[in-house]
Tab-separated table of C-alpha atoms in Angstrom:
chain	number	residue	atom	x	y	z
A	103	UNK	CA	83.859	-220.541	7.356
A	104	UNK	CA	82.803	-221.761	10.764
A	105	UNK	CA	80.538	-219.543	12.827
A	106	UNK	CA	80.277	-219.983	16.565
A	107	UNK	CA	77.720	-218.590	18.987
A	108	UNK	CA	77.864	-218.903	22.761
A	109	UNK	CA	74.701	-218.965	24.845
A	110	UNK	CA	73.854	-219.381	28.493
A	111	UNK	CA	73.107	-217.508	31.696
A	112	UNK	CA	75.037	-214.317	32.268
A	113	UNK	CA	74.763	-214.560	36.037
A	114	UNK	CA	75.573	-217.571	38.194
A	115	UNK	CA	75.509	-217.793	41.988
A	116	UNK	CA	78.616	-218.821	43.910
A	117	UNK	CA	78.930	-222.588	44.457
A	118	UNK	CA	76.557	-223.307	41.561
A	119	UNK	CA	77.355	-224.702	38.125
A	120	UNK	CA	78.060	-222.518	35.119
A	121	UNK	CA	76.582	-223.950	31.920
A	122	UNK	CA	77.275	-222.661	28.432
A	123	UNK	CA	76.513	-223.917	24.948
A	124	UNK	CA	78.254	-223.130	21.676
A	125	UNK	CA	76.291	-223.563	18.463
A	126	UNK	CA	78.313	-224.346	15.358
A	127	UNK	CA	77.363	-223.470	11.799
A	128	UNK	CA	79.101	-223.330	8.461
A	129	UNK	CA	81.003	-226.617	8.694
A	130	UNK	CA	80.763	-230.129	10.045
A	131	UNK	CA	81.178	-230.456	13.786
A	132	UNK	CA	83.263	-233.555	13.009
A	133	UNK	CA	85.910	-231.548	11.179
A	134	UNK	CA	87.358	-229.600	14.068
A	135	UNK	CA	88.423	-229.674	17.667
A	136	UNK	CA	86.265	-227.462	19.863
A	137	UNK	CA	87.556	-225.494	22.812
A	138	UNK	CA	86.414	-223.160	25.539
A	139	UNK	CA	88.668	-220.248	26.457
A	140	UNK	CA	87.991	-217.591	29.065
A	141	UNK	CA	89.216	-214.110	29.789
A	142	UNK	CA	88.656	-212.221	33.044
A	143	UNK	CA	88.139	-208.511	32.587
A	144	UNK	CA	91.405	-206.782	31.730
A	145	UNK	CA	93.368	-210.014	31.812
A	146	UNK	CA	94.740	-212.627	29.454
A	147	UNK	CA	93.342	-215.745	27.851
A	148	UNK	CA	93.000	-219.080	29.635
A	149	UNK	CA	92.316	-222.319	27.794
A	150	UNK	CA	89.720	-224.422	29.622
A	151	UNK	CA	89.542	-227.580	27.534
A	152	UNK	CA	88.636	-229.196	24.258
A	153	UNK	CA	86.246	-231.791	22.940
A	154	UNK	CA	85.901	-233.527	19.610
A	155	UNK	CA	83.942	-236.360	18.041
A	156	UNK	CA	86.613	-239.048	18.068
A	157	UNK	CA	88.040	-239.043	21.550
A	158	UNK	CA	87.836	-238.057	25.163
A	159	UNK	CA	87.693	-234.439	26.250
A	160	UNK	CA	90.889	-232.887	27.540
A	161	UNK	CA	90.915	-230.242	30.235
A	162	UNK	CA	93.347	-227.761	31.695
A	163	UNK	CA	94.843	-229.307	34.843
A	164	UNK	CA	93.974	-226.221	36.871
A	165	UNK	CA	90.254	-226.641	36.142
A	166	UNK	CA	90.017	-230.365	35.499
A	167	UNK	CA	88.294	-231.214	38.778
A	168	UNK	CA	85.402	-228.837	38.016
A	169	UNK	CA	85.000	-228.995	34.215
A	170	UNK	CA	82.865	-231.159	31.993
A	171	UNK	CA	82.651	-230.648	28.254
A	172	UNK	CA	80.434	-232.525	25.845
A	173	UNK	CA	79.409	-232.575	22.206
A	174	UNK	CA	75.935	-232.988	20.688
A	175	UNK	CA	76.398	-233.776	17.008
A	176	UNK	CA	72.633	-233.908	16.393
A	177	UNK	CA	72.357	-230.255	17.342
A	178	UNK	CA	75.802	-229.120	16.140
A	179	UNK	CA	76.539	-227.905	19.637
A	180	UNK	CA	79.124	-228.387	22.317
A	181	UNK	CA	78.852	-227.407	25.931
A	182	UNK	CA	80.759	-226.419	29.033
A	183	UNK	CA	79.872	-227.075	32.632
A	184	UNK	CA	81.996	-225.574	35.394
A	185	UNK	CA	80.985	-226.551	38.895
A	186	UNK	CA	81.430	-224.883	42.287
A	187	UNK	CA	82.033	-221.467	40.774
A	188	UNK	CA	83.449	-218.523	42.663
A	189	UNK	CA	83.981	-214.877	41.802
A	190	UNK	CA	87.304	-215.888	40.257
A	191	UNK	CA	85.353	-217.628	37.490
A	192	UNK	CA	83.825	-214.345	36.361
A	193	UNK	CA	85.027	-213.854	32.805
A	194	UNK	CA	84.134	-213.619	29.146
A	195	UNK	CA	83.849	-217.176	27.897
A	196	UNK	CA	84.710	-217.875	24.273
A	197	UNK	CA	84.142	-220.975	22.233
A	198	UNK	CA	86.700	-221.538	19.496
A	199	UNK	CA	87.583	-224.075	16.831
A	200	UNK	CA	90.885	-225.644	15.878
A	201	UNK	CA	91.247	-227.557	12.618
A	202	UNK	CA	92.106	-231.202	13.095
A	203	UNK	CA	95.843	-231.680	12.946
A	204	UNK	CA	96.506	-227.996	13.500
A	205	UNK	CA	97.454	-226.138	16.630
A	206	UNK	CA	95.785	-222.753	16.388
A	207	UNK	CA	92.279	-221.324	16.818
A	208	UNK	CA	90.995	-220.020	13.515
A	209	UNK	CA	87.408	-219.292	14.479
A	210	UNK	CA	86.045	-217.746	17.647
A	211	UNK	CA	82.626	-216.923	18.982
A	212	UNK	CA	81.938	-213.370	20.056
A	213	UNK	CA	82.169	-214.361	23.700
A	214	UNK	CA	79.683	-214.244	26.522
A	215	UNK	CA	80.197	-212.571	29.883
A	216	UNK	CA	79.456	-214.745	32.872
A	217	UNK	CA	79.380	-213.053	36.259
A	218	UNK	CA	79.481	-215.065	39.451
A	219	UNK	CA	77.629	-213.194	42.150
A	220	UNK	CA	74.895	-213.731	44.686
B	184	UNK	CA	103.978	-226.497	32.108
B	185	UNK	CA	105.234	-224.268	29.343
B	186	UNK	CA	105.006	-220.598	30.294
B	187	UNK	CA	104.998	-217.981	27.566
B	188	UNK	CA	106.377	-214.578	28.535
B	189	UNK	CA	105.647	-211.673	26.236
B	190	UNK	CA	107.601	-208.459	26.176
B	191	UNK	CA	107.257	-205.643	26.446
B	192	UNK	CA	104.010	-205.419	28.368
B	193	UNK	CA	103.074	-202.186	26.627
B	194	UNK	CA	104.438	-200.462	23.561
B	195	UNK	CA	103.686	-196.843	22.690
B	196	UNK	CA	104.324	-196.146	19.038
B	197	UNK	CA	103.116	-193.987	16.170
B	198	UNK	CA	101.461	-195.032	12.926
B	199	UNK	CA	104.033	-195.780	10.273
B	200	UNK	CA	106.598	-197.161	12.693
B	201	UNK	CA	107.958	-200.696	12.677
B	202	UNK	CA	107.719	-202.868	15.759
B	203	UNK	CA	108.734	-206.284	17.031
B	204	UNK	CA	106.907	-208.130	19.797
B	205	UNK	CA	108.609	-210.929	21.693
B	206	UNK	CA	107.294	-214.232	23.020
B	207	UNK	CA	109.674	-216.362	25.041
B	208	UNK	CA	108.845	-219.909	26.116
B	209	UNK	CA	110.076	-221.556	29.307
B	210	UNK	CA	110.777	-224.733	27.301
B	211	UNK	CA	111.339	-225.387	23.641
B	212	UNK	CA	108.195	-225.160	21.501
B	213	UNK	CA	107.831	-226.694	18.077
B	214	UNK	CA	107.517	-223.918	15.513
B	215	UNK	CA	104.437	-225.575	14.084
B	216	UNK	CA	102.770	-225.153	17.477
B	217	UNK	CA	103.174	-221.368	17.918
B	218	UNK	CA	100.492	-218.858	16.943
B	219	UNK	CA	99.825	-215.137	17.336
B	220	UNK	CA	96.493	-213.371	17.831
B	221	UNK	CA	95.289	-209.778	17.802
B	222	UNK	CA	92.523	-208.660	20.124
B	223	UNK	CA	90.717	-205.342	20.031
B	224	UNK	CA	88.507	-204.078	22.876
B	225	UNK	CA	85.203	-205.900	23.077
B	226	UNK	CA	86.173	-208.382	20.375
B	227	UNK	CA	87.308	-211.968	20.264
B	228	UNK	CA	90.939	-212.653	19.409
B	229	UNK	CA	91.747	-212.932	15.713
B	230	UNK	CA	94.316	-215.361	14.373
B	231	UNK	CA	97.242	-213.575	12.725
B	232	UNK	CA	100.072	-216.096	12.461
B	233	UNK	CA	100.239	-219.865	12.812
B	234	UNK	CA	103.150	-222.248	12.587
B	235	UNK	CA	105.301	-219.376	13.880
B	236	UNK	CA	105.534	-217.718	10.450
B	237	UNK	CA	102.475	-218.432	8.287
B	238	UNK	CA	99.946	-215.652	7.895
B	239	UNK	CA	96.310	-216.548	8.394
B	240	UNK	CA	93.775	-215.906	5.668
B	241	UNK	CA	93.225	-212.221	5.014
B	242	UNK	CA	96.075	-210.986	7.220
B	243	UNK	CA	98.058	-208.156	5.590
B	244	UNK	CA	101.658	-208.842	4.708
B	245	UNK	CA	102.897	-206.140	7.053
B	246	UNK	CA	102.472	-208.811	9.749
B	247	UNK	CA	105.194	-211.428	9.912
B	248	UNK	CA	106.273	-214.025	12.429
B	249	UNK	CA	109.565	-215.742	13.040
B	250	UNK	CA	111.525	-217.686	15.610
B	251	UNK	CA	112.172	-221.159	16.878
B	252	UNK	CA	112.863	-223.061	20.057
B	253	UNK	CA	112.109	-220.700	22.916
B	254	UNK	CA	112.170	-217.324	21.160
B	255	UNK	CA	109.505	-216.109	18.781
B	256	UNK	CA	108.698	-212.676	17.382
B	257	UNK	CA	105.831	-210.907	15.684
B	258	UNK	CA	106.857	-208.008	13.477
B	259	UNK	CA	104.568	-205.314	12.113
B	260	UNK	CA	106.503	-203.556	9.397
B	261	UNK	CA	104.494	-200.348	9.230
B	262	UNK	CA	101.851	-199.669	11.841
B	263	UNK	CA	98.398	-198.752	10.649
B	264	UNK	CA	95.843	-197.117	12.992
B	265	UNK	CA	93.850	-200.366	13.127
B	266	UNK	CA	96.888	-202.304	14.413
B	267	UNK	CA	96.743	-200.774	17.883
B	268	UNK	CA	95.450	-203.650	19.991
B	269	UNK	CA	96.617	-206.381	22.336
B	270	UNK	CA	98.664	-209.231	20.889
B	271	UNK	CA	98.902	-212.746	22.342
B	272	UNK	CA	101.138	-215.660	21.513
B	273	UNK	CA	99.870	-219.210	22.062
B	274	UNK	CA	101.543	-222.582	22.153
B	275	UNK	CA	100.280	-226.120	21.827
B	276	UNK	CA	102.215	-228.826	23.527
B	277	UNK	CA	102.684	-230.295	26.928
B	278	UNK	CA	100.208	-230.079	29.759
B	279	UNK	CA	98.278	-227.866	29.954
B	280	UNK	CA	97.721	-228.572	26.307
B	281	UNK	CA	97.413	-224.941	25.300
B	282	UNK	CA	98.800	-221.825	26.933
B	283	UNK	CA	98.789	-218.153	26.030
B	284	UNK	CA	101.232	-215.401	26.812
B	285	UNK	CA	100.025	-212.575	29.014
B	286	UNK	CA	99.788	-210.204	26.059
B	287	UNK	CA	101.501	-207.085	24.721
B	288	UNK	CA	99.419	-203.938	24.500
B	289	UNK	CA	100.270	-201.794	21.489
B	290	UNK	CA	99.046	-198.257	22.022
B	291	UNK	CA	99.175	-195.073	19.999
B	292	UNK	CA	101.829	-192.639	21.124
């Protein structure tokens, strides 16, 4: 069973870069696809992008110009950077895993609230 | 972009009742690429159904999924108190790679 834990600053200033890390345990980081998903308060889920060990990251078109995701296999971690943030980026950010060859998220972190405010 | 529209937005029901939640796609979705999640307040979503009709590990058999093409449903045969939550459908396919429906809130009547 994969366990995921998000970490990073809970408060980011407008125009700065949001940076989050997800630490993976319980399975090989090579065995899954890793995604970031966010959820503004009281709203639905938005997929941000995914990264895995054997290919290029893929991002949602609506965020592509501001998103960078990367993987650190030595630390069993993957990360999210979202640049030029505004209040609209305030949300709970989840990391989640998808088994290779499958199309659903079977493991989720608990989520971390990131607030964009000066 | 494939848009998933869930209906109704909110359902008010009593424990013991049966309910069906709808997820309609703006374009055809492969059944293998459709999943359902349950989310309770303050918690991450939990996978219920994948491949449109396969229950995830540990999910009670009162939950079932069906559908194909553009119309998918999640049925809860007999509501338990712990089933009152928000339910999301999700598809994998064309750009953006993954989209979610806006959710159906199931509340206690």
